[in-house]
Short mmCIF file of C-alpha atoms in Angstrom, two decimals:
data_model
loop_
_atom_site.label_atom_id
_atom_site.label_comp_id
_atom_site.label_asym_id
_atom_site.label_seq_id
_atom_site.Cartn_x
_atom_site.Cartn_y
_atom_site.Cartn_z
CA MET B 275 92.81 104.32 116.29
CA THR B 276 89.97 106.40 114.84
CA THR B 277 89.53 107.23 111.17
CA ILE B 278 88.82 110.95 110.87
CA ILE B 279 88.17 111.06 107.12
CA PRO B 280 86.94 107.87 105.43
CA THR B 281 87.23 109.36 101.92
CA GLY B 282 88.80 106.75 99.64
CA ALA B 283 89.30 104.39 102.57
CA GLU B 284 88.61 101.40 100.34
CA HIS B 285 91.69 102.39 98.30
CA ILE B 286 94.04 103.14 101.21
CA SER B 287 95.13 100.53 103.70
CA THR B 288 94.59 101.19 107.40
CA PRO B 289 97.82 102.26 109.16
CA PHE B 290 99.18 99.78 111.67
CA HIS B 291 101.78 99.88 114.40
CA VAL B 292 105.25 98.33 114.05
CA SER B 293 107.13 98.19 117.33
CA GLY B 294 110.54 97.15 115.98
CA PRO B 295 112.39 94.92 113.50
CA ASP B 296 110.46 91.89 114.77
CA ALA B 297 107.05 93.43 113.98
CA PRO B 298 104.50 91.39 111.97
CA TRP B 299 105.77 92.59 108.58
CA HIS B 300 103.56 90.07 106.79
CA ARG B 301 100.76 92.59 107.33
CA ILE B 302 102.47 94.85 104.80
CA ARG B 303 102.37 92.09 102.23
CA GLU B 304 98.69 91.51 102.98
CA ALA B 305 97.94 95.24 102.66
CA MET B 306 99.89 95.46 99.41
CA ASP B 307 98.03 92.48 97.97
CA ARG B 308 94.66 93.96 98.91
CA HIS B 309 95.17 97.69 98.36
CA GLY B 310 98.46 98.12 96.49
CA ASN B 311 99.74 100.22 99.41
CA ALA B 312 100.57 100.00 103.10
CA ILE B 313 101.14 102.51 105.90
CA VAL B 314 102.98 101.84 109.15
CA HIS B 315 103.66 104.01 112.19
CA THR B 316 105.84 103.73 115.27
CA THR B 317 107.93 105.81 117.66
CA TRP B 318 111.66 106.31 117.41
CA GLY B 319 112.06 105.16 121.01
CA GLU B 320 110.70 101.73 120.11
CA TRP B 321 113.50 101.40 117.56
CA LEU B 322 116.24 102.75 119.80
CA THR B 323 117.59 99.32 120.77
CA ALA B 324 117.74 98.29 117.13
CA ALA B 325 119.53 101.52 116.27
CA VAL B 326 122.10 101.12 119.03
CA ALA B 327 122.65 97.36 119.09
CA GLN B 328 122.08 96.38 115.46
CA PRO B 329 125.33 94.66 114.39
CA ALA B 330 124.54 95.22 110.72
CA LEU B 331 123.67 98.90 111.16
CA ARG B 332 126.26 100.20 108.72
CA PRO B 333 125.17 98.07 105.75
CA LEU B 334 121.54 98.69 106.69
CA LEU B 335 122.01 102.46 106.54
CA GLY B 336 124.09 102.35 103.38
CA ARG B 337 124.67 105.90 102.08
CA ASP B 338 123.04 107.30 105.25
CA TRP B 339 125.83 105.91 107.43
CA GLN B 340 128.07 108.97 107.13
CA ARG B 341 125.22 111.35 107.92
CA TYR B 342 124.38 109.24 110.95
CA ARG B 343 128.00 109.36 112.13
CA ARG B 344 128.26 113.13 111.59
CA THR B 345 125.15 113.91 113.66
CA THR B 346 126.35 114.81 117.15
CA ASP B 347 123.05 115.48 118.93
CA PRO B 348 121.98 112.06 120.33
CA ALA B 349 118.23 112.67 120.03
CA ILE B 350 118.47 113.84 116.40
CA ARG B 351 120.89 111.06 115.61
CA TYR B 352 118.65 108.26 116.87
CA ARG B 353 115.49 109.75 115.38
CA PHE B 354 117.30 109.85 112.05
CA VAL B 355 118.50 106.26 112.16
CA ALA B 356 115.15 104.96 113.43
CA SER B 357 113.24 106.65 110.59
CA ARG B 358 115.59 105.14 108.00
CA LEU B 359 115.35 101.68 109.52
CA VAL B 360 111.54 101.81 109.56
CA THR B 361 111.52 102.96 105.92
CA LYS B 362 113.83 100.17 104.81
CA TYR B 363 112.04 97.44 106.76
CA ALA B 364 108.66 98.58 105.43
CA ALA B 365 109.85 98.74 101.82
CA ALA B 366 111.63 95.40 102.15
CA ALA B 367 108.44 93.79 103.44
CA ALA B 368 106.50 95.21 100.51
CA LEU B 369 109.08 93.85 98.06
CA GLY B 370 109.68 90.55 99.82
CA THR B 371 113.40 91.15 100.23
CA ASP B 372 116.00 91.88 102.91
CA PRO B 373 116.26 95.51 104.13
CA VAL B 374 120.03 95.47 103.67
CA GLU B 375 119.53 94.87 99.94
CA LEU B 376 117.77 98.21 99.46
CA ASP B 377 119.56 101.43 98.55
CA LEU B 378 117.63 104.36 100.02
CA SER B 379 118.41 107.64 98.28
CA TYR B 380 116.88 111.13 98.08
CA LYS B 381 115.56 113.43 95.40
CA ILE B 382 115.93 117.20 95.44
CA GLY B 383 113.91 118.38 98.42
CA GLY B 384 114.66 115.25 100.44
CA ARG B 385 111.95 112.87 99.17
CA PRO B 386 113.23 109.29 99.68
CA TYR B 387 113.24 106.72 96.92
CA LEU B 388 114.66 103.26 96.33
CA ARG B 389 117.49 103.43 93.85
CA GLY B 390 116.92 101.01 90.98
CA LEU B 391 113.47 99.97 92.22
CA ASP B 392 110.99 102.32 90.59
CA GLN B 393 108.13 99.84 91.02
CA ILE B 394 107.55 101.06 94.56
CA ASP B 395 106.98 104.58 95.88
CA VAL B 396 107.80 105.50 99.48
CA SER B 397 106.95 108.45 101.72
CA LEU B 398 108.29 109.24 105.17
CA THR B 399 107.08 111.64 107.85
CA HIS B 400 108.03 112.24 111.47
CA THR B 401 106.96 114.63 114.20
CA ASP B 402 107.82 114.56 117.89
CA ASP B 403 108.37 110.86 118.59
CA LEU B 404 106.17 109.57 115.75
CA ILE B 405 107.52 108.01 112.56
CA ALA B 406 105.20 106.97 109.70
CA VAL B 407 106.02 105.39 106.34
CA GLY B 408 103.80 104.79 103.33
CA VAL B 409 104.64 102.43 100.47
CA SER B 410 102.76 101.96 97.19
CA ARG B 411 103.33 99.86 94.09
CA ASP B 412 100.67 101.29 91.77
CA GLY B 413 101.10 105.06 92.04
CA ARG B 414 102.40 107.93 94.15
CA ILE B 415 101.89 108.06 97.91
CA GLY B 416 102.40 110.80 100.48
CA VAL B 417 102.07 110.77 104.27
CA ASP B 418 102.12 113.58 106.81
CA ALA B 419 101.51 113.74 110.55
CA GLU B 420 101.06 116.35 113.26
CA PRO B 421 100.27 116.20 116.98
CA ALA B 422 96.48 116.23 117.26
CA ASP B 423 96.65 118.94 119.92
CA ARG B 424 98.81 121.30 117.88
CA ARG B 425 97.33 124.79 118.14
CA MET B 426 97.18 126.66 114.85
CA SER B 427 96.10 130.30 114.74
CA TYR B 428 93.24 130.59 112.28
CA ASP B 429 93.62 134.37 112.05
CA LEU B 430 97.34 134.21 111.31
CA LEU B 431 97.50 131.14 109.07
CA SER B 432 94.20 130.72 107.25
CA GLY B 433 95.19 133.15 104.48
CA HIS B 434 98.33 131.10 103.81
CA ILE B 435 96.81 127.63 104.13
CA LEU B 436 93.15 127.72 103.07
CA THR B 437 91.34 128.53 99.85
CA PRO B 438 88.43 131.00 99.97
CA VAL B 439 86.01 128.06 99.77
CA GLU B 440 87.69 126.32 102.72
CA ARG B 441 87.69 129.51 104.78
CA ALA B 442 83.98 129.99 104.10
CA ALA B 443 83.31 126.42 105.25
CA LEU B 444 85.26 126.93 108.48
CA GLU B 445 83.93 130.37 109.38
CA HIS B 446 80.78 129.09 111.08
CA LEU B 447 82.67 126.60 113.31
CA GLY B 448 83.61 127.21 116.92
CA ASP B 449 87.24 127.99 117.72
CA ALA B 450 88.22 124.45 118.73
CA ALA B 451 86.47 122.81 115.77
CA ARG B 452 87.95 125.39 113.38
CA ARG B 453 91.50 124.73 114.60
CA ALA B 454 90.98 120.97 114.35
CA ALA B 455 89.60 121.27 110.82
CA MET B 456 92.49 123.49 109.74
CA LEU B 457 95.03 121.06 111.18
CA ARG B 458 93.40 118.19 109.31
CA LEU B 459 93.45 120.19 106.06
CA TRP B 460 97.10 121.07 106.67
CA THR B 461 98.13 117.41 106.98
CA LEU B 462 96.11 116.46 103.90
CA LYS B 463 97.77 119.20 101.86
CA GLU B 464 101.21 118.21 103.10
CA ALA B 465 100.53 114.58 102.20
CA TYR B 466 99.26 115.51 98.73
CA THR B 467 102.19 117.78 97.86
CA LYS B 468 104.59 115.09 99.12
CA ALA B 469 102.93 112.56 96.84
CA LEU B 470 103.32 114.97 93.92
CA GLY B 471 106.94 115.61 94.84
CA GLN B 472 106.23 119.35 94.95
CA GLY B 473 106.71 120.13 98.64
CA LEU B 474 106.25 123.82 99.42
CA ARG B 475 106.64 124.78 95.75
CA LEU B 476 102.90 124.25 95.37
CA GLY B 477 101.11 126.83 97.50
CA PHE B 478 98.45 125.49 99.83
CA THR B 479 95.95 128.12 98.67
CA GLU B 480 96.20 126.78 95.12
CA PHE B 481 94.14 123.68 95.89
CA GLY B 482 91.72 122.58 98.55
CA PHE B 483 89.73 119.76 100.11
CA GLY B 484 86.08 119.35 100.90
CA VAL B 485 85.80 120.08 104.61
CA GLY B 486 83.18 117.38 105.01
CA SER B 487 84.12 114.97 102.24
CA GLY B 488 87.88 115.32 101.88
CA ASP B 489 87.57 115.46 98.08
CA LEU B 490 90.31 117.26 96.15
CA LEU B 491 89.08 120.66 94.93
CA ALA B 492 90.27 123.55 92.80
CA PRO B 493 90.56 126.93 94.58
CA ASP B 494 87.02 127.86 93.49
CA GLY B 495 85.57 124.67 94.93
CA ARG B 496 85.20 122.65 91.74
CA PRO B 497 86.21 118.95 91.83
CA ALA B 498 89.83 118.60 90.74
CA ALA B 499 90.20 114.82 90.50
CA HIS B 500 88.25 112.03 88.86
CA GLY B 501 88.68 109.14 91.27
CA GLU B 502 92.38 108.53 90.73
CA TRP B 503 93.27 110.17 94.05
CA ALA B 504 92.22 108.88 97.44
CA PHE B 505 92.72 110.56 100.82
CA ALA B 506 92.31 109.56 104.45
CA THR B 507 93.21 110.91 107.87
CA HIS B 508 93.61 108.71 110.94
CA ARG B 509 94.30 109.32 114.59
CA VAL B 510 97.20 107.08 115.62
CA LEU B 511 98.74 106.33 118.99
CA GLY B 512 95.90 108.37 120.44
CA ARG B 513 97.70 111.70 119.95
CA TYR B 514 98.63 112.22 116.30
CA LEU B 515 96.80 112.92 113.04
CA LEU B 516 98.21 110.92 110.14
CA SER B 517 97.03 111.85 106.63
CA VAL B 518 97.60 109.81 103.48
CA ALA B 519 97.33 110.81 99.82
CA ARG B 520 97.43 108.00 97.32
CA HIS B 521 97.38 108.15 93.51
CA ASP B 522 96.10 105.22 91.47
CA ALA B 523 98.02 105.27 88.21
CA GLY B 524 95.54 102.81 86.67
CA LEU B 525 98.24 100.25 86.03
CA ASP B 526 98.38 96.54 86.76
CA SER B 527 99.19 96.38 90.47
CA SER B 528 101.59 93.45 90.09
CA ARG B 529 104.73 93.93 92.12
CA ASP B 530 107.00 94.51 89.12
CA THR B 531 104.95 97.35 87.60
CA ALA B 532 106.57 100.78 87.76
CA PRO B 533 104.26 103.44 89.25
CA SER B 534 103.33 106.54 87.33
CA THR B 535 104.82 109.85 88.40
CA MET B 536 102.55 112.19 86.44
CA LEU B 537 100.55 114.96 88.06
CA ASP B 538 96.79 114.84 88.13
CA GLU B 539 95.71 116.51 84.87
CA GLY B 540 92.31 117.64 86.12
CA PHE B 541 93.76 119.32 89.17
CA MET B 542 96.66 121.00 87.40
CA GLY B 543 94.34 122.25 84.65
CA ALA B 544 92.02 123.79 87.24
CA VAL B 545 94.92 125.49 89.00
CA THR B 546 96.28 126.86 85.72
CA GLU B 547 92.87 128.27 84.82
CA PHE B 548 92.41 129.78 88.29
CA LEU B 549 95.82 131.47 88.22
CA GLY B 550 95.00 132.95 84.86
#
């Protein structure tokens, strides 16, 4: 695994692979103790046996059981159940409890959360056969992933994805490097808006990232955060880009502290000023 953007790496734990329910989940506890967050990744195929043969699948899925039963397409069905199992096992490891004890629910827009356990924030992403989950106990977290070889048309998409400052930084790059840079920026923006809980309601041209540094920027290129946000992008399984956005609420990182859900004031102020 290669880190593409080291920005804030000291504040974000390195993603690690979990191959099934018997994975070394103690690594999540170690990451939480050191960083206050942990990120895991896997493939849905590695969890297929657990999804099919798990005798306690119904209580494990909880409110997701009916959705699982209603899904008729086998591939979609097993991807769905695998992603929920990974999320529950990861969150349970972070909390030091049994996955069956957790009640996974969803906010408007589909963002998962643990009902009655606001001291931990969770984020889920999946693409192709990859599943990745981020958990944090001291602020918001967002994760997003894309195949590293995904081809994005700069001419068609740059006006919808990039700020003028980002476009200027990418203009001098060759075609391959420009597409790679745009894909990296896309995953960072997805991860950030997921952490904020905004999804596509916050346009990607309304904020940006330093192409070289990965720092959060206002549309005109001014810094939009003051150290409370950290970002990183990793290549995982050799074929995916996985980006992480993590907010440090500045609270005691003990496991029973509820994370803050407020937006970054510096960033939102810059956006408001830019939009007039």
